[in-house]
């Protein structure tokens, strides 16, 4: 009885180098030129400036999150997080701290704080209108968090 031994191929150093340095996929961002610093600054300012669209989306996100908490629905709360446009001011804060841009830091912090207060006010009004006095597990889970997941 004869055993068939499968030959294991060993790559040479040149083949490994070509593999790691080769562009095997479609990566369009590799072909693009980087954004100039002035253009990046403009994009950060656009994300940090408070606008009607920002406040409307944030209040709608607050409504969705409040109703999700009252309905005890984790999926609805996650959906509200997706709707909220808070990444613009948060990224602008990080960018302004990294570059030392105090004007952008003030503007984005103002936008973030006013958005937070608007969301709290919206949630307060909704809970007063609904008038529910008992809380579900989703609310208690966010009020008293622990390190352990309970099911």
mmCIF file of C-alpha atoms in Angstrom:
data_model
loop_
_atom_site.group_PDB
_atom_site.id
_atom_site.type_symbol
_atom_site.label_atom_id
_atom_site.label_comp_id
_atom_site.label_asym_id
_atom_site.label_seq_id
_atom_site.Cartn_x
_atom_site.Cartn_y
_atom_site.Cartn_z
ATOM 1 C CA UNK A 1 0.000 0.000 0.000
ATOM 2 C CA UNK A 2 1.364 3.283 -1.108
ATOM 3 C CA UNK A 3 0.762 6.557 0.734
ATOM 4 C CA UNK A 4 0.248 9.622 -1.321
ATOM 5 C CA UNK A 5 2.039 12.587 0.165
ATOM 6 C CA UNK A 6 0.755 15.988 -0.811
ATOM 7 C CA UNK A 7 3.483 18.423 -1.659
ATOM 8 C CA UNK A 8 3.388 21.564 0.475
ATOM 9 C CA UNK A 9 4.385 24.616 -1.437
ATOM 10 C CA UNK A 10 6.741 27.024 0.276
ATOM 11 C CA UNK A 11 6.723 30.631 -0.807
ATOM 12 C CA UNK A 12 9.909 32.421 -1.493
ATOM 13 C CA UNK A 13 10.753 35.750 0.127
ATOM 14 C CA UNK A 14 10.061 37.513 -3.169
ATOM 15 C CA UNK A 15 6.582 35.941 -3.468
ATOM 16 C CA UNK A 16 5.711 36.985 0.086
ATOM 17 C CA UNK A 17 6.891 40.546 -0.572
ATOM 18 C CA UNK A 18 4.867 40.760 -3.790
ATOM 19 C CA UNK A 19 1.815 39.431 -1.992
ATOM 20 C CA UNK A 20 1.946 41.955 0.840
ATOM 21 C CA UNK A 21 2.850 44.939 -1.338
ATOM 22 C CA UNK A 22 0.519 44.108 -4.204
ATOM 23 C CA UNK A 23 -2.844 45.792 -4.675
ATOM 24 C CA UNK A 24 -5.195 42.843 -5.032
ATOM 25 C CA UNK A 25 -8.516 44.572 -4.415
ATOM 26 C CA UNK A 26 -10.438 47.522 -5.674
ATOM 27 C CA UNK A 27 -9.348 50.304 -3.344
ATOM 28 C CA UNK A 28 -10.416 53.585 -4.951
ATOM 29 C CA UNK A 29 -9.267 55.646 -1.981
ATOM 30 C CA UNK A 30 -5.674 54.639 -2.688
ATOM 31 C CA UNK A 31 -5.806 56.394 -6.052
ATOM 32 C CA UNK A 32 -7.343 59.601 -4.673
ATOM 33 C CA UNK A 33 -5.255 62.524 -3.570
ATOM 34 C CA UNK A 34 -5.466 63.499 0.111
ATOM 35 C CA UNK A 35 -7.782 66.371 1.051
ATOM 36 C CA UNK A 36 -5.889 69.623 1.555
ATOM 37 C CA UNK A 37 -5.906 71.044 5.077
ATOM 38 C CA UNK A 38 -8.100 73.999 4.072
ATOM 39 C CA UNK A 39 -10.744 71.630 2.676
ATOM 40 C CA UNK A 40 -10.617 69.490 5.806
ATOM 41 C CA UNK A 41 -11.079 72.616 7.951
ATOM 42 C CA UNK A 42 -14.146 73.571 5.901
ATOM 43 C CA UNK A 43 -15.626 70.095 6.349
ATOM 44 C CA UNK A 44 -15.096 70.270 10.107
ATOM 45 C CA UNK A 45 -16.741 73.706 10.282
ATOM 46 C CA UNK A 46 -19.751 72.416 8.355
ATOM 47 C CA UNK A 47 -20.142 69.591 10.849
ATOM 48 C CA UNK A 48 -19.781 71.929 13.843
ATOM 49 C CA UNK A 49 -22.144 74.722 12.845
ATOM 50 C CA UNK A 50 -25.616 74.428 14.390
ATOM 51 C CA UNK A 51 -28.349 74.446 11.770
ATOM 52 C CA UNK A 52 -32.081 73.833 11.613
ATOM 53 C CA UNK A 53 -31.484 70.442 10.053
ATOM 54 C CA UNK A 54 -29.173 69.488 12.924
ATOM 55 C CA UNK A 55 -31.695 70.479 15.583
ATOM 56 C CA UNK A 56 -34.661 68.890 13.780
ATOM 57 C CA UNK A 57 -32.825 65.572 13.351
ATOM 58 C CA UNK A 58 -31.677 65.691 16.961
ATOM 59 C CA UNK A 59 -35.167 66.365 18.292
ATOM 60 C CA UNK A 60 -36.557 63.522 16.151
ATOM 61 C CA UNK A 61 -33.819 61.279 17.509
ATOM 62 C CA UNK A 62 -34.790 62.314 21.044
ATOM 63 C CA UNK A 63 -38.428 61.479 20.329
ATOM 64 C CA UNK A 64 -37.498 58.062 18.940
ATOM 65 C CA UNK A 65 -35.182 57.308 21.887
ATOM 66 C CA UNK A 66 -37.742 58.386 24.480
ATOM 67 C CA UNK A 67 -40.506 56.337 22.935
ATOM 68 C CA UNK A 68 -38.105 53.396 22.644
ATOM 69 C CA UNK A 69 -37.270 53.658 26.327
ATOM 70 C CA UNK A 70 -40.921 53.906 27.286
ATOM 71 C CA UNK A 71 -41.782 50.947 25.037
ATOM 72 C CA UNK A 72 -38.870 48.942 26.457
ATOM 73 C CA UNK A 73 -37.355 48.404 22.986
ATOM 74 C CA UNK A 74 -33.569 48.254 22.662
ATOM 75 C CA UNK A 75 -33.735 48.188 18.855
ATOM 76 C CA UNK A 76 -35.640 51.477 18.781
ATOM 77 C CA UNK A 77 -33.071 53.093 21.064
ATOM 78 C CA UNK A 78 -30.270 51.961 18.767
ATOM 79 C CA UNK A 79 -32.224 53.366 15.810
ATOM 80 C CA UNK A 80 -32.414 56.717 17.577
ATOM 81 C CA UNK A 81 -28.641 56.686 17.994
ATOM 82 C CA UNK A 82 -28.257 56.163 14.264
ATOM 83 C CA UNK A 83 -30.554 59.097 13.461
ATOM 84 C CA UNK A 84 -28.746 61.494 15.833
ATOM 85 C CA UNK A 85 -26.315 63.785 13.960
ATOM 86 C CA UNK A 86 -23.892 64.170 16.877
ATOM 87 C CA UNK A 87 -20.823 62.773 15.110
ATOM 88 C CA UNK A 88 -20.203 66.083 13.314
ATOM 89 C CA UNK A 89 -19.644 68.153 16.456
ATOM 90 C CA UNK A 90 -17.827 65.318 18.254
ATOM 91 C CA UNK A 91 -15.342 64.837 15.400
ATOM 92 C CA UNK A 92 -14.929 68.613 15.146
ATOM 93 C CA UNK A 93 -14.092 68.760 18.878
ATOM 94 C CA UNK A 94 -11.431 66.056 18.474
ATOM 95 C CA UNK A 95 -10.026 67.736 15.359
ATOM 96 C CA UNK A 96 -9.920 71.170 17.001
ATOM 97 C CA UNK A 97 -8.142 69.778 20.079
ATOM 98 C CA UNK A 98 -5.581 68.024 17.860
ATOM 99 C CA UNK A 99 -4.856 71.195 15.886
ATOM 100 C CA UNK A 100 -5.350 73.714 18.698
ATOM 101 C CA UNK A 101 -8.135 75.561 16.878
ATOM 102 C CA UNK A 102 -9.961 77.380 19.691
ATOM 103 C CA UNK A 103 -12.656 78.917 17.495
ATOM 104 C CA UNK A 104 -13.683 75.537 16.120
ATOM 105 C CA UNK A 105 -13.554 74.048 19.615
ATOM 106 C CA UNK A 106 -15.899 76.731 20.960
ATOM 107 C CA UNK A 107 -18.304 76.385 18.034
ATOM 108 C CA UNK A 108 -18.477 72.598 18.104
ATOM 109 C CA UNK A 109 -18.770 72.499 21.915
ATOM 110 C CA UNK A 110 -21.617 75.028 21.740
ATOM 111 C CA UNK A 111 -23.358 72.935 19.095
ATOM 112 C CA UNK A 112 -22.935 69.735 21.101
ATOM 113 C CA UNK A 113 -24.141 71.255 24.396
ATOM 114 C CA UNK A 114 -27.186 72.947 22.860
ATOM 115 C CA UNK A 115 -28.036 69.690 21.100
ATOM 116 C CA UNK A 116 -27.803 67.767 24.356
ATOM 117 C CA UNK A 117 -30.052 70.252 26.148
ATOM 118 C CA UNK A 118 -32.556 70.172 23.274
ATOM 119 C CA UNK A 119 -32.695 66.374 23.445
ATOM 120 C CA UNK A 120 -33.170 66.400 27.225
ATOM 121 C CA UNK A 121 -35.936 68.992 26.918
ATOM 122 C CA UNK A 122 -37.654 67.015 24.166
ATOM 123 C CA UNK A 123 -37.528 63.836 26.248
ATOM 124 C CA UNK A 124 -38.826 65.663 29.309
ATOM 125 C CA UNK A 125 -41.806 67.058 27.397
ATOM 126 C CA UNK A 126 -42.668 63.643 25.946
ATOM 127 C CA UNK A 127 -42.516 61.903 29.320
ATOM 128 C CA UNK A 128 -44.723 64.606 30.842
ATOM 129 C CA UNK A 129 -47.257 64.240 28.031
ATOM 130 C CA UNK A 130 -47.332 60.439 28.220
ATOM 131 C CA UNK A 131 -47.455 60.379 32.002
ATOM 132 C CA UNK A 132 -46.027 56.898 32.570
ATOM 133 C CA UNK A 133 -44.862 56.540 36.167
ATOM 134 C CA UNK A 134 -43.451 53.009 36.055
ATOM 135 C CA UNK A 135 -40.195 52.268 34.315
ATOM 136 C CA UNK A 136 -39.219 49.280 32.203
ATOM 137 C CA UNK A 137 -36.013 47.287 32.271
ATOM 138 C CA UNK A 138 -34.438 49.420 29.512
ATOM 139 C CA UNK A 139 -34.689 52.544 31.654
ATOM 140 C CA UNK A 140 -33.472 50.781 34.810
ATOM 141 C CA UNK A 141 -30.600 49.262 32.860
ATOM 142 C CA UNK A 142 -29.412 52.723 31.862
ATOM 143 C CA UNK A 143 -30.001 54.334 35.257
ATOM 144 C CA UNK A 144 -28.090 51.713 37.260
ATOM 145 C CA UNK A 145 -25.468 50.120 35.001
ATOM 146 C CA UNK A 146 -23.249 47.286 36.143
ATOM 147 C CA UNK A 147 -20.192 45.594 34.689
ATOM 148 C CA UNK A 148 -22.114 42.390 34.180
ATOM 149 C CA UNK A 149 -24.779 41.675 31.601
ATOM 150 C CA UNK A 150 -27.946 40.304 33.111
ATOM 151 C CA UNK A 151 -30.521 38.459 31.093
#
